[in-house]
CSV table of C-alpha atoms and ligand atoms in Angstrom, one decimal:
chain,number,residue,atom,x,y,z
F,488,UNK,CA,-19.4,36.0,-101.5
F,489,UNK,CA,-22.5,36.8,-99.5
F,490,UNK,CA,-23.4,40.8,-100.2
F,491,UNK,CA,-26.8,41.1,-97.7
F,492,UNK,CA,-26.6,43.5,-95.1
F,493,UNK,CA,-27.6,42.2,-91.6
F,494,UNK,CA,-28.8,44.9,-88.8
F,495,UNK,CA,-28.0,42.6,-85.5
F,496,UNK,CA,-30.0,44.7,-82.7
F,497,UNK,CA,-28.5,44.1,-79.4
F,498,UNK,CA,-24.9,43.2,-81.2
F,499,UNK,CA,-22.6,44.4,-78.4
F,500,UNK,CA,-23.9,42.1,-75.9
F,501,UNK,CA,-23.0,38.6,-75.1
F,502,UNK,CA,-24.7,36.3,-77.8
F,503,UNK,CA,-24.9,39.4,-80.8
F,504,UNK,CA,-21.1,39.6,-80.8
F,505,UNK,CA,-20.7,36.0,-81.4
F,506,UNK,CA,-23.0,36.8,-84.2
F,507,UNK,CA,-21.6,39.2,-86.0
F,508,UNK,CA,-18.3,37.1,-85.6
F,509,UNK,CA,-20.2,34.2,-87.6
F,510,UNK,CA,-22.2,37.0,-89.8
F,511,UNK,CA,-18.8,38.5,-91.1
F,512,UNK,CA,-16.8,35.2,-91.3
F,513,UNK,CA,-20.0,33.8,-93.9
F,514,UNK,CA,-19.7,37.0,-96.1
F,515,UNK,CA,-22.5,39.4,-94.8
F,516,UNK,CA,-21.9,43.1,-94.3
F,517,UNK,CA,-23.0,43.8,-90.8
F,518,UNK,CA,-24.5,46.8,-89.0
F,519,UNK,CA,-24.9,47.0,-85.2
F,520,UNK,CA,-27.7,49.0,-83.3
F,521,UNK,CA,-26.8,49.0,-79.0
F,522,UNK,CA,-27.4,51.0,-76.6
F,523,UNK,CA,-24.5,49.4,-74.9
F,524,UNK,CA,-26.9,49.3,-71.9
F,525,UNK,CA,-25.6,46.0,-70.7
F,526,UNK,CA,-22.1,46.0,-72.8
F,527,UNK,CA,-19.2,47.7,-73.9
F,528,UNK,CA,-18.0,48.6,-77.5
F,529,UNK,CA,-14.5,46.8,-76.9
F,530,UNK,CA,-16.5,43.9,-77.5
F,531,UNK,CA,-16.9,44.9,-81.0
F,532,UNK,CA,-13.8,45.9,-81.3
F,533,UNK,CA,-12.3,42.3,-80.6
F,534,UNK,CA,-15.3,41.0,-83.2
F,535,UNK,CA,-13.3,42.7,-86.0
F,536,UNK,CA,-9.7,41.8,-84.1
F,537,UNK,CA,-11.2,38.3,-85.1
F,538,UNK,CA,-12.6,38.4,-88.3
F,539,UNK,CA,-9.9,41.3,-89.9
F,540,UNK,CA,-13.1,42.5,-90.9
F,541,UNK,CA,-15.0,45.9,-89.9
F,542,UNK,CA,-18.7,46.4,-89.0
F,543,UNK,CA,-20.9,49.7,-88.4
F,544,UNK,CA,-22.0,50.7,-85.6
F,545,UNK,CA,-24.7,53.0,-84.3
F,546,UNK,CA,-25.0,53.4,-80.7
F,547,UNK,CA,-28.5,54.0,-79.9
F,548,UNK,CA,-31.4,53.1,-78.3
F,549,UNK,CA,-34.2,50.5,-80.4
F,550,UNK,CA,-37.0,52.5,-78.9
F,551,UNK,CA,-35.9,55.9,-80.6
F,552,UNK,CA,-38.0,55.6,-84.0
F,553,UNK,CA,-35.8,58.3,-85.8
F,554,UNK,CA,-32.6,56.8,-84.8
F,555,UNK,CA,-33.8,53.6,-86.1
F,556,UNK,CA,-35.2,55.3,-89.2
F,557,UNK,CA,-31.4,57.1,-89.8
F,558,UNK,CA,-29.9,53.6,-90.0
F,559,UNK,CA,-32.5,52.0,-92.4
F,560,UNK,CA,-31.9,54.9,-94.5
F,561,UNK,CA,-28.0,54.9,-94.3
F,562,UNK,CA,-27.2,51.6,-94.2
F,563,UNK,CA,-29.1,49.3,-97.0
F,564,UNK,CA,-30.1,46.7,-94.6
F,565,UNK,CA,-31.6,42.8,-95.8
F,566,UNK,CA,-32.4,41.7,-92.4
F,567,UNK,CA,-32.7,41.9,-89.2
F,568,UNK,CA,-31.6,39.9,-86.0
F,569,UNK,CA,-33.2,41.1,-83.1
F,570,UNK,CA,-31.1,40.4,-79.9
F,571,UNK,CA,-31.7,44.0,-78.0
F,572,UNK,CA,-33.5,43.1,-75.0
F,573,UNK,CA,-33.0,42.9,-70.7
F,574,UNK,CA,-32.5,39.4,-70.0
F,575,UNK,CA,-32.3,39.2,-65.9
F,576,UNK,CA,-35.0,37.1,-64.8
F,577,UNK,CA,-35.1,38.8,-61.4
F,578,UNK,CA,-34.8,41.9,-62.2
F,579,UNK,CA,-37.4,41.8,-64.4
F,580,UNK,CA,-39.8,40.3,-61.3
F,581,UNK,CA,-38.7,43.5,-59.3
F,582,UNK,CA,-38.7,46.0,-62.3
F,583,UNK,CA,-41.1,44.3,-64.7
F,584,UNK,CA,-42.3,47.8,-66.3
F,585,UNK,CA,-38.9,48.4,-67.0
F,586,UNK,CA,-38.8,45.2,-68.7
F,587,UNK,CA,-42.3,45.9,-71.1
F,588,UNK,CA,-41.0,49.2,-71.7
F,589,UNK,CA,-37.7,47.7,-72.9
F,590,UNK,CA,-38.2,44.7,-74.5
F,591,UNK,CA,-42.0,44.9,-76.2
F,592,UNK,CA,-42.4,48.7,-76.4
F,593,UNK,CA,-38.7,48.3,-78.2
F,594,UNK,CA,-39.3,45.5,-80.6
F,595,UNK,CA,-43.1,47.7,-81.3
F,596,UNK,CA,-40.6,50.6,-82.4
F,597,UNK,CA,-38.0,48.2,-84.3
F,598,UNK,CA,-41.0,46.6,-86.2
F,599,UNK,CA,-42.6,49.7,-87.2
F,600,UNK,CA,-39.4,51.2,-88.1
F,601,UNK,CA,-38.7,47.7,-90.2
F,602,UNK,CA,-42.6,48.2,-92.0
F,603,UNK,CA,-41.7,51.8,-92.8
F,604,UNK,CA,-38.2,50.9,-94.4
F,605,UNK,CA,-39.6,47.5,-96.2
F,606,UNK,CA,-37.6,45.6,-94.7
F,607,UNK,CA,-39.3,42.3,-93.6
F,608,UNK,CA,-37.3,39.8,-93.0
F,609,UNK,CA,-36.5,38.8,-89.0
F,610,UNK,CA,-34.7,36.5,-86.8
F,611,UNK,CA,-35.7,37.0,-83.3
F,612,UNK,CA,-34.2,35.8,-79.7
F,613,UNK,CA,-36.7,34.0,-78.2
F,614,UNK,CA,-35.8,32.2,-75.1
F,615,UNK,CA,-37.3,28.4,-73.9
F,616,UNK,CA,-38.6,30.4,-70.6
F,617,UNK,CA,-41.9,31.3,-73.0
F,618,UNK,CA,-42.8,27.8,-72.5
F,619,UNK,CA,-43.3,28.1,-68.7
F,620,UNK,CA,-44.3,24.5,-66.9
F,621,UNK,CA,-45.4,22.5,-70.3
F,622,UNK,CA,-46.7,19.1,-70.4
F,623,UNK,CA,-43.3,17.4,-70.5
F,624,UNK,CA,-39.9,18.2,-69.8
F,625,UNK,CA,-38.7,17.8,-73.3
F,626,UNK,CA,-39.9,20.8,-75.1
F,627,UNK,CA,-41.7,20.8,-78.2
F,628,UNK,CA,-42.6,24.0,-80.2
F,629,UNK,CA,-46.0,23.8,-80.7
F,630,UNK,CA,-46.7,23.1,-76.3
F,631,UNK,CA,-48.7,26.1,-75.3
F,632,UNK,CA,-46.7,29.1,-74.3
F,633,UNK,CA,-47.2,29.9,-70.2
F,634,UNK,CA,-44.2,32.2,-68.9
F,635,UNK,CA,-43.9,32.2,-65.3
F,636,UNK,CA,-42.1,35.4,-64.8
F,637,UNK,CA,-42.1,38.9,-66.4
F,638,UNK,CA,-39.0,38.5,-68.5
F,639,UNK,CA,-40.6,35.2,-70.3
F,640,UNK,CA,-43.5,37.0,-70.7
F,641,UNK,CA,-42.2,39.8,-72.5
F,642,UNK,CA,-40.4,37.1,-74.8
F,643,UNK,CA,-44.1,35.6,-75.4
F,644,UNK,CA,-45.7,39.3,-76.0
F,645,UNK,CA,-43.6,40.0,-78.9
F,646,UNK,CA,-43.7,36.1,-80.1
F,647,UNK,CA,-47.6,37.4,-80.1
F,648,UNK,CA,-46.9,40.4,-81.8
F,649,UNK,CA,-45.2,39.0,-84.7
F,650,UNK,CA,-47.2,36.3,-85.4
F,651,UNK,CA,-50.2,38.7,-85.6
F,652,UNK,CA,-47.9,41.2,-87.7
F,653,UNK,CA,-46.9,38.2,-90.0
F,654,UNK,CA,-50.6,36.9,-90.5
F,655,UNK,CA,-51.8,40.9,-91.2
F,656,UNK,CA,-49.4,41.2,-94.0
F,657,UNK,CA,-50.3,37.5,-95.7
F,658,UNK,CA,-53.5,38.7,-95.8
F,659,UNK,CA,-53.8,42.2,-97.0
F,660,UNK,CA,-50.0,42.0,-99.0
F,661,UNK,CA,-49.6,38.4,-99.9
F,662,UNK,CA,-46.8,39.7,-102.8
F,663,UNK,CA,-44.7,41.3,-99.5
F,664,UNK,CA,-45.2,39.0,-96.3
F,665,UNK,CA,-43.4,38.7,-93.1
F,666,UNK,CA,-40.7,36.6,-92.6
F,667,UNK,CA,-40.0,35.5,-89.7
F,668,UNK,CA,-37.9,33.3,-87.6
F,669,UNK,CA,-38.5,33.0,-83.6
F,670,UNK,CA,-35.6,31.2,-82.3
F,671,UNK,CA,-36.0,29.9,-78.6
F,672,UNK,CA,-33.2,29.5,-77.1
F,673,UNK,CA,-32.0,26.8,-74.1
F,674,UNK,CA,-29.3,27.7,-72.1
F,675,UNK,CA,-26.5,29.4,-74.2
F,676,UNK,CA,-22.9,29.2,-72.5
F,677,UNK,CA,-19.0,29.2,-74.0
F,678,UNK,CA,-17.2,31.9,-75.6
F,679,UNK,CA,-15.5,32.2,-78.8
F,680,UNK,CA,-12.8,29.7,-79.0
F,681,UNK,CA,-10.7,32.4,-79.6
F,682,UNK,CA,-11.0,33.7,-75.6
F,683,UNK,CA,-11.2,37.0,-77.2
F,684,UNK,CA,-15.0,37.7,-76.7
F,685,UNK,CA,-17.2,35.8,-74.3
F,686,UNK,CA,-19.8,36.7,-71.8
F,687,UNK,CA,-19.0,39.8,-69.4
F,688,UNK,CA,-21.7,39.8,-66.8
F,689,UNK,CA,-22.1,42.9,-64.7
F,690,UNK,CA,-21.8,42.1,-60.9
F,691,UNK,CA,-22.3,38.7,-59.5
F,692,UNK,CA,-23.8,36.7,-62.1
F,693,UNK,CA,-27.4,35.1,-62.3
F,694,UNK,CA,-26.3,32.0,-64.6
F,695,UNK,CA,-24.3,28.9,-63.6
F,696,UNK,CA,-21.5,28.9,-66.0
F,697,UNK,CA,-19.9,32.4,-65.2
F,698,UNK,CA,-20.8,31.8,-61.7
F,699,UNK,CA,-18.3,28.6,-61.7
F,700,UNK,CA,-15.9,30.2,-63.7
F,701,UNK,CA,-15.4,33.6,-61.2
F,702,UNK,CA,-15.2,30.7,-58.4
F,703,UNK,CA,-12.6,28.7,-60.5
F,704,UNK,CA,-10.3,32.1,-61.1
F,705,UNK,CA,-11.3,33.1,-57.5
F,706,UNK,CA,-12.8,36.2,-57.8
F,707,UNK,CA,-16.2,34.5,-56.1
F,708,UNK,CA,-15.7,32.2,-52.8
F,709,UNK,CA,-18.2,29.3,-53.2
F,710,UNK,CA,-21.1,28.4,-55.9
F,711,UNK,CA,-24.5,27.6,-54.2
F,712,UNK,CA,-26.6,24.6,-55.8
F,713,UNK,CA,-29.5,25.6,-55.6
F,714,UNK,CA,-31.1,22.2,-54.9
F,715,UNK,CA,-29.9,18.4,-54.7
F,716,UNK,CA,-33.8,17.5,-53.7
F,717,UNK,CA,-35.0,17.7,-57.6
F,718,UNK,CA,-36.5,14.3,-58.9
F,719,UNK,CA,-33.6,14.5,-61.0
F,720,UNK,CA,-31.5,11.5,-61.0
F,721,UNK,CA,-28.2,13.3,-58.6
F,722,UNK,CA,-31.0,15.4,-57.4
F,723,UNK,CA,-29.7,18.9,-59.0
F,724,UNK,CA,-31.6,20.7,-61.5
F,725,UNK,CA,-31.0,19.8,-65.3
F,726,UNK,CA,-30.5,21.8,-68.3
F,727,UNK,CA,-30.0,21.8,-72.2
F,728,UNK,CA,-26.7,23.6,-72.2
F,729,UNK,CA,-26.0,25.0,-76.0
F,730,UNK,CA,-22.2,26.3,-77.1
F,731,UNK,CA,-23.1,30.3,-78.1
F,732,UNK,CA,-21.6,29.3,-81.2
F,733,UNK,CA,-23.4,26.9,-82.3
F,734,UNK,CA,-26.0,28.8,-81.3
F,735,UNK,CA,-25.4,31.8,-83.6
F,736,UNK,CA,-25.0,29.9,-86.6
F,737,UNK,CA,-28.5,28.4,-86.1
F,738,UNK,CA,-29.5,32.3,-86.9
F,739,UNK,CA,-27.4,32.0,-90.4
F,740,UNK,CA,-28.9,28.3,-91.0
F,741,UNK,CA,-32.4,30.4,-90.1
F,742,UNK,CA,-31.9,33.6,-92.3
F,743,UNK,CA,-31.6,31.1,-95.5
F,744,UNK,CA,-34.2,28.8,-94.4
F,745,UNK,CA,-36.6,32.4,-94.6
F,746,UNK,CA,-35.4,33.3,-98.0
F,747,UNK,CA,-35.8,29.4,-99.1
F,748,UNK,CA,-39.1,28.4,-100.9
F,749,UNK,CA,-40.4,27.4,-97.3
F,750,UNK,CA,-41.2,30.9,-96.8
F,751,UNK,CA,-41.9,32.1,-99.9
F,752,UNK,CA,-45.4,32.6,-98.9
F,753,UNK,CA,-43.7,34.7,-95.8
F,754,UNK,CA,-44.9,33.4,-92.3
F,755,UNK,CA,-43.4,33.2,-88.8
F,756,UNK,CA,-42.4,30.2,-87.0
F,757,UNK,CA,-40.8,29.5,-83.7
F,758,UNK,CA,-37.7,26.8,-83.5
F,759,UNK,CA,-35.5,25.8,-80.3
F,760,UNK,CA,-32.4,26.1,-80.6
F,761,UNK,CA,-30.7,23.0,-78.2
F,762,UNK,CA,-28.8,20.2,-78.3
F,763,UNK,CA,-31.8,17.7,-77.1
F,764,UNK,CA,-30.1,16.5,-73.8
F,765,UNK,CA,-29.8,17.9,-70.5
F,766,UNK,CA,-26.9,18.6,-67.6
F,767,UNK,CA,-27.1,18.7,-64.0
F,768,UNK,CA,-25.9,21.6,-62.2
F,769,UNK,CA,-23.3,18.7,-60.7
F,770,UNK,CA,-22.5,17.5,-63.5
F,771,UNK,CA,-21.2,20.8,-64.8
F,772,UNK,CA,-19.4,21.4,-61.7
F,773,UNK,CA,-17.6,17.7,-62.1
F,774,UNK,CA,-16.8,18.6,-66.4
F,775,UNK,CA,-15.6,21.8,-65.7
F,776,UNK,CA,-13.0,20.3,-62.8
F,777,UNK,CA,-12.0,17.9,-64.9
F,778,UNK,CA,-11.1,20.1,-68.2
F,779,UNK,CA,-9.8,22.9,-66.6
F,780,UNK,CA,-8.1,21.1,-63.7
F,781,UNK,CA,-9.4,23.5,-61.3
F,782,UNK,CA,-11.5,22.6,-57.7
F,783,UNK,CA,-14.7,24.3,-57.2
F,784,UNK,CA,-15.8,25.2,-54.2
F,785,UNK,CA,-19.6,24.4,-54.0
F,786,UNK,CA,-22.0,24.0,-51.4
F,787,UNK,CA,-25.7,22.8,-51.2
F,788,UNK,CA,-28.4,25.8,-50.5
F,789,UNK,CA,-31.9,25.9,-50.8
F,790,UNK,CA,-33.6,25.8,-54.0
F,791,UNK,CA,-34.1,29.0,-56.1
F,792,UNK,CA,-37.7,30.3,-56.6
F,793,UNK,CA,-38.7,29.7,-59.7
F,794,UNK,CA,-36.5,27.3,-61.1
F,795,UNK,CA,-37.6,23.7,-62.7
F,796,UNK,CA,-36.2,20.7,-61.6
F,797,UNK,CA,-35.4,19.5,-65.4
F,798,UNK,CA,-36.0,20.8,-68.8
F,799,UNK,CA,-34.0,19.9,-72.4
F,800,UNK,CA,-35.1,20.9,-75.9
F,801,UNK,CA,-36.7,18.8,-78.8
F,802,UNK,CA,-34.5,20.5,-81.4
F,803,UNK,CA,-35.7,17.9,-84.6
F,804,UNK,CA,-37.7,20.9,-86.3
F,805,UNK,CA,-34.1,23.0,-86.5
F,806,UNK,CA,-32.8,20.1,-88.1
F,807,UNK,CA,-35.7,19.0,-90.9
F,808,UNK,CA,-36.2,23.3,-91.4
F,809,UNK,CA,-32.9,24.6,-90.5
F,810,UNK,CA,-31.0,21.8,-91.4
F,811,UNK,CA,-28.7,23.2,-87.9
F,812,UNK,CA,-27.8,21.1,-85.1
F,813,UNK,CA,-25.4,21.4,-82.1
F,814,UNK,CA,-22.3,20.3,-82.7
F,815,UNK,CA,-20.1,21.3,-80.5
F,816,UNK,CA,-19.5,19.4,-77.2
F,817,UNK,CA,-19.8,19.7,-73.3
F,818,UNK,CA,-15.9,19.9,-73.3
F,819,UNK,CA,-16.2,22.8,-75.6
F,820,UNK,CA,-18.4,24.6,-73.9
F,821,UNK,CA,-16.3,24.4,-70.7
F,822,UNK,CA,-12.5,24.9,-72.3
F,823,UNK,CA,-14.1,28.0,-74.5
F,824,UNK,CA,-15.3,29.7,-71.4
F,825,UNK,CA,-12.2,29.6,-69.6
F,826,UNK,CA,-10.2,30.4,-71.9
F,827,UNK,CA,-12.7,34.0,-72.5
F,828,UNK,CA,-12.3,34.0,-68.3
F,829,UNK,CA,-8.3,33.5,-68.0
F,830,UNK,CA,-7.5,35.7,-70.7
F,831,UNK,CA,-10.2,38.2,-69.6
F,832,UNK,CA,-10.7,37.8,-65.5
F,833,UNK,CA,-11.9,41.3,-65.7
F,834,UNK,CA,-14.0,41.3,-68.3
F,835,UNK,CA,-13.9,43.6,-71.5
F,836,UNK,CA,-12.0,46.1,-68.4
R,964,NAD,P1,-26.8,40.8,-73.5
R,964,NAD,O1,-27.4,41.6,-72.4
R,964,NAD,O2,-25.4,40.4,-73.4
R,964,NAD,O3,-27.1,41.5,-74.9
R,964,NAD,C1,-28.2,42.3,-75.1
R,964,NAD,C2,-27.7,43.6,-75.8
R,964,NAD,O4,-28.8,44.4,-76.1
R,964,NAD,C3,-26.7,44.4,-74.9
R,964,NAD,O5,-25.6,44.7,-75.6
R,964,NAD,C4,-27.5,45.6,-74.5
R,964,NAD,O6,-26.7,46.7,-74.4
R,964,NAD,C5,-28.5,45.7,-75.7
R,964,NAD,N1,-29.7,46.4,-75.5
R,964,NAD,C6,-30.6,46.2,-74.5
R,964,NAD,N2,-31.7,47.0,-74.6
R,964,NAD,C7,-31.4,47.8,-75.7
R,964,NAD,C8,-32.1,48.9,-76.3
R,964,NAD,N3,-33.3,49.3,-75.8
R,964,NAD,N4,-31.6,49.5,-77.4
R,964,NAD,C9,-30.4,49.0,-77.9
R,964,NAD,N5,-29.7,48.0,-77.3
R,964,NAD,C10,-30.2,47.4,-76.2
R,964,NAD,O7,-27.7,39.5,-73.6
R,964,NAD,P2,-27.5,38.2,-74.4
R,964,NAD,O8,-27.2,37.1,-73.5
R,964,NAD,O9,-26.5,38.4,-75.5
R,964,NAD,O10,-28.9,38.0,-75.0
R,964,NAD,C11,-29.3,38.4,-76.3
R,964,NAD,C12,-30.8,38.1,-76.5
R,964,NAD,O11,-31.0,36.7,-76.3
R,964,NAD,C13,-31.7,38.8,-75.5
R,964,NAD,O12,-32.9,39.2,-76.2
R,964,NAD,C14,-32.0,37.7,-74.5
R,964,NAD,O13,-33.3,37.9,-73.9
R,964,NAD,C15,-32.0,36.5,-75.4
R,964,NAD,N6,-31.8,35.2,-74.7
R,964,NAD,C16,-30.6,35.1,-73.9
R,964,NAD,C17,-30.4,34.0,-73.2
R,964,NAD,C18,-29.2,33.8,-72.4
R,964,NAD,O14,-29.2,32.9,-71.5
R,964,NAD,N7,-28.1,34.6,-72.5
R,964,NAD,C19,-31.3,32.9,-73.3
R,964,NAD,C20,-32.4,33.1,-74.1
R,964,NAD,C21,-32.7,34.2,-74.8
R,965,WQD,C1,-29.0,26.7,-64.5
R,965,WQD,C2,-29.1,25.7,-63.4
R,965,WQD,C3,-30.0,26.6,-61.3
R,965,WQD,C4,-26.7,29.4,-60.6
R,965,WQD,C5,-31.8,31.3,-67.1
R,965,WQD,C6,-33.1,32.1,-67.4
R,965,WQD,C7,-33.6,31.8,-68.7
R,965,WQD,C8,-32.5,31.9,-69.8
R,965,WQD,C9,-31.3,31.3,-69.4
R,965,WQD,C10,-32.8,34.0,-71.0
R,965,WQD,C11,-30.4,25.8,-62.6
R,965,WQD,C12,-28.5,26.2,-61.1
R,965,WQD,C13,-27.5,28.5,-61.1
R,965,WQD,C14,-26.1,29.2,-59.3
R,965,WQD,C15,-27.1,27.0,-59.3
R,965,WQD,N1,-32.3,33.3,-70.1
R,965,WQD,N2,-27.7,27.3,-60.5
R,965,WQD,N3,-26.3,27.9,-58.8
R,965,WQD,O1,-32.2,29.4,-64.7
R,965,WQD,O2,-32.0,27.6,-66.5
R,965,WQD,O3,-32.1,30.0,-67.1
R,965,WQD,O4,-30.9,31.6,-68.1
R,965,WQD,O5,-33.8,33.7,-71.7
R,965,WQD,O6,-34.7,32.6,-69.0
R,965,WQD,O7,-34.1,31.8,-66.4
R,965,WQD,O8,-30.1,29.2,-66.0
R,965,WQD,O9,-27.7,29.3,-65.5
R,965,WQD,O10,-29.4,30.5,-64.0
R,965,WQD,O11,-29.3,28.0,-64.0
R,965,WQD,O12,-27.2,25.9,-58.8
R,965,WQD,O13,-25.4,30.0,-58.8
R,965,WQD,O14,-28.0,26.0,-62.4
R,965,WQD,O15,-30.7,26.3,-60.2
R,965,WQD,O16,-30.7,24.5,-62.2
R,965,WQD,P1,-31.7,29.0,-66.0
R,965,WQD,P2,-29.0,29.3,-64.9
């Protein structure tokens, strides 16, 4: 039985309490820090409905330095995954300071608050959107980082940030480094297959998947694709869709691949986290009629600003280092998140 104690920032929100499902069901004592900002505590409630297992909680804030120093002392904690963070792209574009102040001011206090309690070991969400407009559409890890938006960029400040933190500590405490994880991920949709937790967006959501799924239950009228003139083979935009699932246990496979002899020298390296292949937005449309059964009411409209026509993952690195790979499939993805939306239309309401 695992003992470790993992403090998953950000563990009430959509991907963190998939986590701590997967954290408790491999042995680990977990301890949540949220603000609950962007979620509610039912959803870690239905985490230990799940798992018959319970978790801590603190509800606070990651940029309060003596909250953060109260849990390292209570709670003997072995490391951390960092998912705390505002994730609309634009809202970040019309808020951006908001954003810094929130998602690299935060992770500056969590890090500092991580030194002081000696306590060095890190997985953090980083998202594909560092990589910007690289020089092909499958992404590799070491393709120079060039965010186009605020929220990518605030992803690629802390990347910064804790590969300078990681390379200060090799060299002035070689016998105590950094490790570190940076795990980018593609486009994480699905639930648990359970339907008991799954993502709860507030509002009309951003992201294609819940977007079908409110039209397919009727609580939205239509879906706009945005775009059928991409140089994409039906001419919609393309994507590496990844179950959450799998997704979360790539952060398991990535906490022992830090405490392996790969990083006994500590260090900090970034790995996407994808299946390798990409979706069109039709194509989604057309699996998600066919396993649910259900029509969806779509139209064509303008392209989105912003968006790329096509972009997928190069996930061998997760496989050699992490020995992870995707594993569940596109008929998973679709059957998990409506079952979270039938058994849940309103959310965690
Ligand atoms: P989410 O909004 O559901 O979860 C984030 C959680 O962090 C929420 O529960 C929120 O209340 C909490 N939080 C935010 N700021 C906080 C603060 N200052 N102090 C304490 N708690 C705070 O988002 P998610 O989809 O679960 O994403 C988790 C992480 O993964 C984020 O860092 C996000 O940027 C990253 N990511 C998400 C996606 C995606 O498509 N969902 C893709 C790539 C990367
Ligand atoms: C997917 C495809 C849209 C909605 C975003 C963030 C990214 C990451 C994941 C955090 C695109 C199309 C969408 C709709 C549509 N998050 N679409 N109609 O834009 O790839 O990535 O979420 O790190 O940073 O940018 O995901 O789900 O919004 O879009 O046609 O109503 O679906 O144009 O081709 P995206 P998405």
């Amino acid at each position: 039985m695992n003992s470790q104690t993992v403090l998953v920032t950000g563990g009430a929100g959509y991907i963190g309490s998939h986590a701590c499902v997967e954290l408790l069901q491999a042995g680990f004592n977990v301890v949540v820090v949220d603000n609950l900002c962007n979620s509610k505590s039912e959803a870690l409630a239905r985490v230990q409905q799940i798992t018959g297992k319970t978790l801590q909680f603190y509800q606070a804030d990651i940029r309060d330095p003596l909250a953060l120093a109260n849990i390292f002392e209570q709670e003997a904690i072995d490391t951390v995954i960092h998912f705390a963070g505002l994730k609309a792209v634009g809202e970040s574009c019309q808020q951006p300071l908001r954003y810094y102040e929130n998602n690299v001011y935060g992770s500056m206090v969590l890090i500092e608050a991580m030194q002081q309690a000696n306590v060095k070991q890190l997985v953090f969400s980083s998202s594909a959107t560092v990589y910007g407009e690289p020089p092909s559409v499958q992404y590799v890890e070491h393709f120079p980082l060039s965010p186009i938006n605020p929220y990518g960029r605030t992803k690629a400040m802390i990347e910064d940030m804790l590969r300078d933190v990681s390379a200060a500590d090799q060299l002035v405490k070689p016998e105590n480094p950094w490790k570190i994880a940076l795990l980018r991920y593609f486009n994480p949709i699905g639930a648990h297959a359970s339907g008991l937790i799954g993502e709860d967006p507030n509002g009309i959501p951003n992201n294609l998947m819940p977007y079908v799924s409110q039209v397919a239950i009727g609580k939205l009228a239509q879906l706009s694709v945005f775009g059928d003139d991409y140089p994409t083979p039906d001419g919609t935009g393309i994507r590496d869709y990844i179950h959450v699932v799998d997704l979360v246990k790539g952060h398991i496979k990535a906490i022992t691949a830090l405490q392996s002899d790969k990083f006994a020298a500590g260090g900090c390296q970034a790995y996407n986290l994808g299946a390798g292949k990409g979706y069109s937005v039709l194509d989604m449309v057309k699996a998600f009629e066919r396993v649910t059964g259900q029509t969806i009411n779509y139209k064509i409209a303008p392209r989105r600003a912003g968006d790329l026509a096509e972009f997928f993952a190069d996930p061998s690195l997760a496989l050699q280092e992490l020995d992870w790979q995707v594993e569940k499939t596109l008929d998973d993805m679709v059957a998990d998140t409506w079952a979270w939306q039938t058994k849940n239309p309103q959310g965690y309401q």
